[in-house]
Short mmCIF file of C-alpha atoms in Angstrom, two decimals:
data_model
loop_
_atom_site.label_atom_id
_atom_site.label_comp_id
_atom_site.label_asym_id
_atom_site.label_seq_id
_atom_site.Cartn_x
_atom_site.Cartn_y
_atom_site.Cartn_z
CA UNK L 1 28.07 -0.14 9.55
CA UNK L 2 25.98 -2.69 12.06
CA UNK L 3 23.57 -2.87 9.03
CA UNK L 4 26.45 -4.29 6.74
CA UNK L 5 26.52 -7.93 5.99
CA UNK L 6 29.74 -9.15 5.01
CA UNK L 7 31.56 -12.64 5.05
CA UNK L 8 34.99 -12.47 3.30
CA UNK L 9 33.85 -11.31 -0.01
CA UNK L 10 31.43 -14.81 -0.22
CA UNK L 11 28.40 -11.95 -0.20
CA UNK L 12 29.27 -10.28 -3.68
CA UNK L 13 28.56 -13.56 -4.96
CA UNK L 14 24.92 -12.24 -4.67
CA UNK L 15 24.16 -8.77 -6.78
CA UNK L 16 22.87 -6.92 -3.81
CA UNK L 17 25.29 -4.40 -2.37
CA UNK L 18 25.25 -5.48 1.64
CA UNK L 19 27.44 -2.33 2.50
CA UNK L 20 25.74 0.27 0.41
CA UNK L 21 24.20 1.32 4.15
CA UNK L 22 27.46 2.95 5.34
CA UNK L 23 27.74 3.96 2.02
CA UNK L 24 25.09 6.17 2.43
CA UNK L 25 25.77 7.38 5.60
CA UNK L 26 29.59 8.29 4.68
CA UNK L 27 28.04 10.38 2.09
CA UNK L 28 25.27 11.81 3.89
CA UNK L 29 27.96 12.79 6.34
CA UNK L 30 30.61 13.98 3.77
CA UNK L 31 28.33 16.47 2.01
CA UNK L 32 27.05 17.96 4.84
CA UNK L 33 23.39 16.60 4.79
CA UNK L 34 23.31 14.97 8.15
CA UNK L 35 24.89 17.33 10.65
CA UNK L 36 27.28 14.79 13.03
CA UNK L 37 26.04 11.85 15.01
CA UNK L 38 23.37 14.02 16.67
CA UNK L 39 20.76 13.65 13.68
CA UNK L 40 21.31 9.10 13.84
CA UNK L 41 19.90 6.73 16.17
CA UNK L 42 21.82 3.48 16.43
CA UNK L 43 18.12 0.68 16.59
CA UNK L 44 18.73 -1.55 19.11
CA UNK L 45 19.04 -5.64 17.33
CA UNK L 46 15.65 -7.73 17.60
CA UNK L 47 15.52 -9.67 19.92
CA UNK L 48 13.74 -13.25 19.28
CA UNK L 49 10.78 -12.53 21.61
CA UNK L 50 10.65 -9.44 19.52
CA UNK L 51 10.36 -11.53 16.24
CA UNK L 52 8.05 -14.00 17.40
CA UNK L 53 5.40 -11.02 17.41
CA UNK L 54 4.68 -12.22 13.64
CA UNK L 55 7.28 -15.26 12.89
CA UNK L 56 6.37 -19.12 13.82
CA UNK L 57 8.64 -20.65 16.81
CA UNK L 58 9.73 -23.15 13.96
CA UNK L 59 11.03 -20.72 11.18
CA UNK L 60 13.05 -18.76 13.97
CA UNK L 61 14.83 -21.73 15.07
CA UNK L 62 15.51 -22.66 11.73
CA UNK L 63 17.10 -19.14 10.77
CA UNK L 64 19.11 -19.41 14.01
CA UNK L 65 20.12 -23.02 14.05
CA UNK L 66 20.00 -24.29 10.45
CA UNK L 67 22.37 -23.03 7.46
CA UNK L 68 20.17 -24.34 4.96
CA UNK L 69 17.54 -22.15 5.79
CA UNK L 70 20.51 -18.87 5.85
CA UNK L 71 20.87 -19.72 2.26
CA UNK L 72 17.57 -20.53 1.26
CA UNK L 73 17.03 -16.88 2.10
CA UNK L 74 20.45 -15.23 0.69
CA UNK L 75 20.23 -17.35 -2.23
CA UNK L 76 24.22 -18.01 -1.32
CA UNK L 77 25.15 -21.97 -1.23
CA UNK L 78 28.52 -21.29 -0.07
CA UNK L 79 27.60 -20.05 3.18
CA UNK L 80 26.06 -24.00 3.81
CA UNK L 81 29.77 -24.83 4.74
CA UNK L 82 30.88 -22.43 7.37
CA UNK L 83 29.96 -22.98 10.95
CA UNK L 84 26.71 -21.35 11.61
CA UNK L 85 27.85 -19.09 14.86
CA UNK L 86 29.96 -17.13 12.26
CA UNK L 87 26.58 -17.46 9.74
CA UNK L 88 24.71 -16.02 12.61
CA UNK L 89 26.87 -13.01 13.72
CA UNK L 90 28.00 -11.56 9.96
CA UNK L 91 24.60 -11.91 8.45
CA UNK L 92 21.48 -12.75 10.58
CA UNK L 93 22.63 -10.73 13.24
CA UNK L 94 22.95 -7.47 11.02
CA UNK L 95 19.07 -8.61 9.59
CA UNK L 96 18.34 -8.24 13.44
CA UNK L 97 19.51 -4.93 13.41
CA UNK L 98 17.39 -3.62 10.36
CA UNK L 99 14.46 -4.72 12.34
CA UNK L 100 15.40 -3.02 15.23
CA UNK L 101 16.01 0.15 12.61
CA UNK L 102 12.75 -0.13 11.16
CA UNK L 103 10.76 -0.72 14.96
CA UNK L 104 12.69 2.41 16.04
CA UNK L 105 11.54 4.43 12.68
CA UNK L 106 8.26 4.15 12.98
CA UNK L 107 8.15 4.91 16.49
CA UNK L 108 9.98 8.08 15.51
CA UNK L 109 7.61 9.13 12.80
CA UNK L 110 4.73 8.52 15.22
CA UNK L 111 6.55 11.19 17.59
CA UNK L 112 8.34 13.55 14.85
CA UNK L 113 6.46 13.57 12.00
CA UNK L 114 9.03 11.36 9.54
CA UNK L 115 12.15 9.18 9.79
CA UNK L 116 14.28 7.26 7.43
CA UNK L 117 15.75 3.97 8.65
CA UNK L 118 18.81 3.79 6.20
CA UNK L 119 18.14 -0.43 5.43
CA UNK L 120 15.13 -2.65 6.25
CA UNK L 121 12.32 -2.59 3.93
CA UNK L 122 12.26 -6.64 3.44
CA UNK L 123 8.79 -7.35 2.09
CA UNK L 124 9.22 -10.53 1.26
CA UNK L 125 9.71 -12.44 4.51
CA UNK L 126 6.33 -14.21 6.05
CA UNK L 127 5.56 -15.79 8.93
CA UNK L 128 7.10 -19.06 8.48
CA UNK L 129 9.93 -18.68 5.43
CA UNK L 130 12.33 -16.04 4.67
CA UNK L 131 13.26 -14.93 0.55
CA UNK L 132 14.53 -12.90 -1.44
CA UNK L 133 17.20 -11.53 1.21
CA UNK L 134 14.83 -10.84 3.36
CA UNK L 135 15.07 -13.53 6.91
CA UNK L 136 12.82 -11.30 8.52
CA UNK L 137 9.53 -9.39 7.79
CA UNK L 138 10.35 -5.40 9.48
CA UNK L 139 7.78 -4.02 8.05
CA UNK L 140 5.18 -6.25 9.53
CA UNK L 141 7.30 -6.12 13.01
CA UNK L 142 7.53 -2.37 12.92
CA UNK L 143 3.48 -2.25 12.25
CA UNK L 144 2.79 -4.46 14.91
CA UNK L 145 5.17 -3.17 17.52
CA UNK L 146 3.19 0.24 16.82
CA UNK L 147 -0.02 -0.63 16.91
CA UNK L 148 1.08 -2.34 20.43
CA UNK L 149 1.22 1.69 21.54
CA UNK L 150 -1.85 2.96 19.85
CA UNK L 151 -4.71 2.01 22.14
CA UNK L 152 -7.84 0.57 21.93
CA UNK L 153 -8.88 2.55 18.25
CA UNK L 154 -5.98 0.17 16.94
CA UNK L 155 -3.22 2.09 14.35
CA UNK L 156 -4.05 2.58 10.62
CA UNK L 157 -0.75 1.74 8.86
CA UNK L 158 -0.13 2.49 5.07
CA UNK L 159 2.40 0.47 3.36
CA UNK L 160 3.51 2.17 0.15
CA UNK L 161 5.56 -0.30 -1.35
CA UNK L 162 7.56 0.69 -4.18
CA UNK L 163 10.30 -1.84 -4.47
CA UNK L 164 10.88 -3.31 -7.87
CA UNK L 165 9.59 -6.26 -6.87
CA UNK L 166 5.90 -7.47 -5.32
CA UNK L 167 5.93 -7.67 -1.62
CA UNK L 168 4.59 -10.80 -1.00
CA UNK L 169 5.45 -11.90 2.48
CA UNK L 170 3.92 -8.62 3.94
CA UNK L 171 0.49 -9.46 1.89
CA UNK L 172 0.23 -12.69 2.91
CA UNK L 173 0.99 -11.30 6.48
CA UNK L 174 -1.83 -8.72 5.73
CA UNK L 175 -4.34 -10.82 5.02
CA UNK L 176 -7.19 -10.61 7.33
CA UNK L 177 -5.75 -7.09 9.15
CA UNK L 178 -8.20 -4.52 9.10
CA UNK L 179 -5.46 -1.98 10.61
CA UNK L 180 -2.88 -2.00 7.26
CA UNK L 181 -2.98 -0.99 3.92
CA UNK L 182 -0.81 -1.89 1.25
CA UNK L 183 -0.21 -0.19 -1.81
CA UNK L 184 2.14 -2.17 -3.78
CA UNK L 185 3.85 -0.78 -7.98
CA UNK L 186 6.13 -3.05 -8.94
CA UNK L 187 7.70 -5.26 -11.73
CA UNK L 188 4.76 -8.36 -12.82
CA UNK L 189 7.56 -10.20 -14.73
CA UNK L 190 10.15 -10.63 -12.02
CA UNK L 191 10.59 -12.68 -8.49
CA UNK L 192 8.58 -13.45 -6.87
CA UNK L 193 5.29 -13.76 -8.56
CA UNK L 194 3.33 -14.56 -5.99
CA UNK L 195 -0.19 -14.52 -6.92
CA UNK L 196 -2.24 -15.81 -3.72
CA UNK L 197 -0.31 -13.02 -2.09
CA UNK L 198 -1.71 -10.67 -4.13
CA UNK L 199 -5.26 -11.32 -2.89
CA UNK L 200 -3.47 -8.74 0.43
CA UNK L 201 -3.05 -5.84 -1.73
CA UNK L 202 -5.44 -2.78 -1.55
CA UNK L 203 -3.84 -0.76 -4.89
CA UNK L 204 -1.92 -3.09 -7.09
CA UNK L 205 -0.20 -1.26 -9.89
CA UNK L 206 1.30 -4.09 -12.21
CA UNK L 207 4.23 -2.29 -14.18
CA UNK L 208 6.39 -4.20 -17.69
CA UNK L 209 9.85 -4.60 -17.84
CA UNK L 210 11.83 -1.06 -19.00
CA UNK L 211 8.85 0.97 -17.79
CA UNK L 212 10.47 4.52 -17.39
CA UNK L 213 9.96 7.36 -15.79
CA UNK L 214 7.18 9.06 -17.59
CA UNK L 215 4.85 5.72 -17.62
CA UNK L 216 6.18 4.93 -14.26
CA UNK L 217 5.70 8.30 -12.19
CA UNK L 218 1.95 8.85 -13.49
CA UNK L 219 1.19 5.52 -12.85
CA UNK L 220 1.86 6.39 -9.56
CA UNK L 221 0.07 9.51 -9.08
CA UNK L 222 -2.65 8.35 -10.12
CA UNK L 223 -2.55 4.92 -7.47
CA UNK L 224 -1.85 7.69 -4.46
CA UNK L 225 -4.70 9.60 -5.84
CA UNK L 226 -6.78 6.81 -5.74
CA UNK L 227 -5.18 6.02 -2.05
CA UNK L 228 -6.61 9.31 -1.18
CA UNK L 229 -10.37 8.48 -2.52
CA UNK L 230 -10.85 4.92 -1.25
CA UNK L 231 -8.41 3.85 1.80
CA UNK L 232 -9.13 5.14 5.36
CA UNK L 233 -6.67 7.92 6.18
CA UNK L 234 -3.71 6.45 7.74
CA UNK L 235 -2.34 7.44 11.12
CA UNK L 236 1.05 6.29 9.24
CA UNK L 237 2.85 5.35 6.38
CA UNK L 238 5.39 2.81 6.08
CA UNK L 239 6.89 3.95 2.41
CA UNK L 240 9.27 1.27 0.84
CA UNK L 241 11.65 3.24 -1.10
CA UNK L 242 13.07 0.24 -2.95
CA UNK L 243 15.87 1.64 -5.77
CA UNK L 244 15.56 -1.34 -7.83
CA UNK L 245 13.45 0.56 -10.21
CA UNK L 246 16.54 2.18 -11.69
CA UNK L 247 17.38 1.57 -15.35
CA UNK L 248 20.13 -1.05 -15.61
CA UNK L 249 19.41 -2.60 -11.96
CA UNK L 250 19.41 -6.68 -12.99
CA UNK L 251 16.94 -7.81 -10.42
CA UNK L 252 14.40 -5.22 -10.79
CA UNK L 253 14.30 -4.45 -14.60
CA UNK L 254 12.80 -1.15 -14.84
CA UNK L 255 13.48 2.07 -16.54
CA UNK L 256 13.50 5.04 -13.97
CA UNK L 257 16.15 7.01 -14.33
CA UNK L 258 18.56 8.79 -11.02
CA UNK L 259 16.19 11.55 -11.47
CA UNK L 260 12.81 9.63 -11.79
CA UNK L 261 13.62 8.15 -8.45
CA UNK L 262 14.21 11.39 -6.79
CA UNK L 263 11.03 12.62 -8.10
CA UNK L 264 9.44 9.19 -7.23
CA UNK L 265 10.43 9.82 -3.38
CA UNK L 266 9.78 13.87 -3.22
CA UNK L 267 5.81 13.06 -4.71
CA UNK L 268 5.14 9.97 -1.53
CA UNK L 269 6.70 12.98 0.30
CA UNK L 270 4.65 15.45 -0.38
CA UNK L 271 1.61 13.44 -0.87
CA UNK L 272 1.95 12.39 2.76
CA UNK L 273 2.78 16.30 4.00
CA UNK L 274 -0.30 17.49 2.31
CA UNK L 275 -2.96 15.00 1.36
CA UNK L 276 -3.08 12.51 4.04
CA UNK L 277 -1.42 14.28 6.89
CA UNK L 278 0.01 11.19 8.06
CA UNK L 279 4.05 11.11 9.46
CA UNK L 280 6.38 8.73 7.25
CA UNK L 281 8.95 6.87 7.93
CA UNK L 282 10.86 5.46 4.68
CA UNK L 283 12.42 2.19 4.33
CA UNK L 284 15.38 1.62 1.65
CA UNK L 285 14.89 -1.79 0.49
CA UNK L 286 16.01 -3.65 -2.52
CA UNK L 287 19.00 -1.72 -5.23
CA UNK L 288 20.92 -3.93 -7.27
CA UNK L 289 22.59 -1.41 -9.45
CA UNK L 290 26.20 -0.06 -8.72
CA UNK L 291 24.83 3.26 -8.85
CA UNK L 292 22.33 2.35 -5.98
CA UNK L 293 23.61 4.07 -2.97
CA UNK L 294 24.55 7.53 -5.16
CA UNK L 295 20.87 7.47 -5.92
CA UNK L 296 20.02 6.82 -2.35
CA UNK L 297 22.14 9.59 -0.89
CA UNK L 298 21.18 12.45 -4.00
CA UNK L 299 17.20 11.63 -2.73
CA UNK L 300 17.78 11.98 1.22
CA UNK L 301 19.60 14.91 0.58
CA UNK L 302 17.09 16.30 -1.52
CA UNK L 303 13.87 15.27 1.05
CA UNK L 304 16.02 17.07 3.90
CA UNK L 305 16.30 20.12 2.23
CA UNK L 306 13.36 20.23 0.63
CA UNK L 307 11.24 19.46 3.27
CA UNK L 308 13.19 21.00 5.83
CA UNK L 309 14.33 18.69 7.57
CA UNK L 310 17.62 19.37 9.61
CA UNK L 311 16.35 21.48 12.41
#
């Protein structure tokens, strides 16, 4: 619920569903999947000295002081009116949190093998602006916070981005850092477009509008096989799980069907268990569709069981 951005109804103005995070977890909880409180791990909120690790002094003042910049990034005007300590506790704070969720995730994979951060995953945040939803970039954070722990051989991060959209602010970030990979599938007609970004990508898979789950999930194997033949095995993967690629989402504008995303998520799975031997930890990311957070909870529940994952 700490993940959950809310603000008097003024956030459905936007089509992203800011409490499909409990959502999940209700679910997850309701069927049985996640056995009590014992199996989550409340992150602890970013601090600022924590975000400075890859954000300018400037942009974080901005994001705390400014509401211009709140809704440059939520793509909400409304919010420019209300006073910007509420602004700052209902939404950046909760973006604070899904840094500290994403931090705490990989630091968990590195020790367990895999973990899931139920939100984060916002790829298009850079060092000195914030898009798209996303104020600040996790993924990035979570790398570098890592990497911190790794010693002098440095950490070999894997970003396996599969968000309906490109994720710009973490290539632009990645440009110049021999340490992280990205693999990036995504949507070439929609937001954000960002060609010099692209320049950060190691496998770029450029997908059309309606692409469904046939084109979509060989395209795929194909880009991890190619992972496997010329990237350096990672000592992790940071794997973007974005459910914008469903059919009928209206920011992402693909074709893959409930199904095809469950498949989608089992295969970066697997292909982590048994080809690069490297722990996971999954980010949810963008999911625009109503349906999102059913999708969500039917492929956790399907990764725990079929990979084993309760004990």
């Amino acid at each position: 619920p700490q993940y959950n951005i809310s603000f008097f109804g003024i956030e459905k103005l936007h089509p992203f569903d800011a409490g499909k995070f409990a959502k999940v977890v209700k679910a997850l909880k309701r069927d049985g999947v996640v056995l009590g409180d014992a199996q989550l791990v409340t992150p602890r909120e970013a601090t600022p000295e924590m975000l400075s690790d890859v954000h300018t002094a400037d942009y974080l003042h901005r994001i705390h002081n400014h509401n211009f910049t709140v809704v440059q990034v939520t793509e909400l005007a409304a919010l420019a009116m209300l006073p910007n300590k509420l602004l700052q506790w209902r939404v950046v704070a909760p973006m604070r949190m899904h840094v500290g969720g994403t931090m705490l995730a990989l630091g968990l994979a590195l020790e367990r093998g895999w973990a899931v951060n139920i939100g984060g995953g916002m790829h298009h945040a850079s060092a000195d602006r914030g898009m798209g939803w996303c104020p600040f970039d996790d993924i990035m954070l979570g790398a570098a916070a890592a990497g911190d722990g790794a010693g002098a051989g440095g950490l070999k991060v894997l970003v396996i981005d599969l968000d309906a959209h490109q994720g710009n602010g973490v290539e632009r970030l990645a440009l110049g850092d021999g340490q992280l990979y990205i693999l990036d599938m995504y949507n070439a007609g929609v937001f954000p477009r960002d060609d010099e970004a692209k320049a950060g990508i190691d496998i770029r898979v450029e997908l059309k509008s309606g692409t469904e789950d046939d084109v979509y999930l060989n395209r795929l194997r194909a880009a991890l096989e190619r992972a496997a033949l010329v990237l350096p095995r990672p000592d992790l993967v940071v794997y973007n799980a974005g459910t914008d690629v469903l059919a009928g989402d209206p920011l992402g504008r693909l074709g893959v069907s409930h199904a095809g995303v469950v498949e989608r998520d089992e295969l970066v799975w697997r292909w982590c268990r048994d080809v690069a031997r490297a722990p996971i930890a999954m980010l949810l990311s963008g999911g625009y569709a109503k349906d999102s957070a059913a999708v969500i909870t039917a492929s956790l529940t399907n990764l725990i069981n079929k990979f084993d994952l309760k004990s």
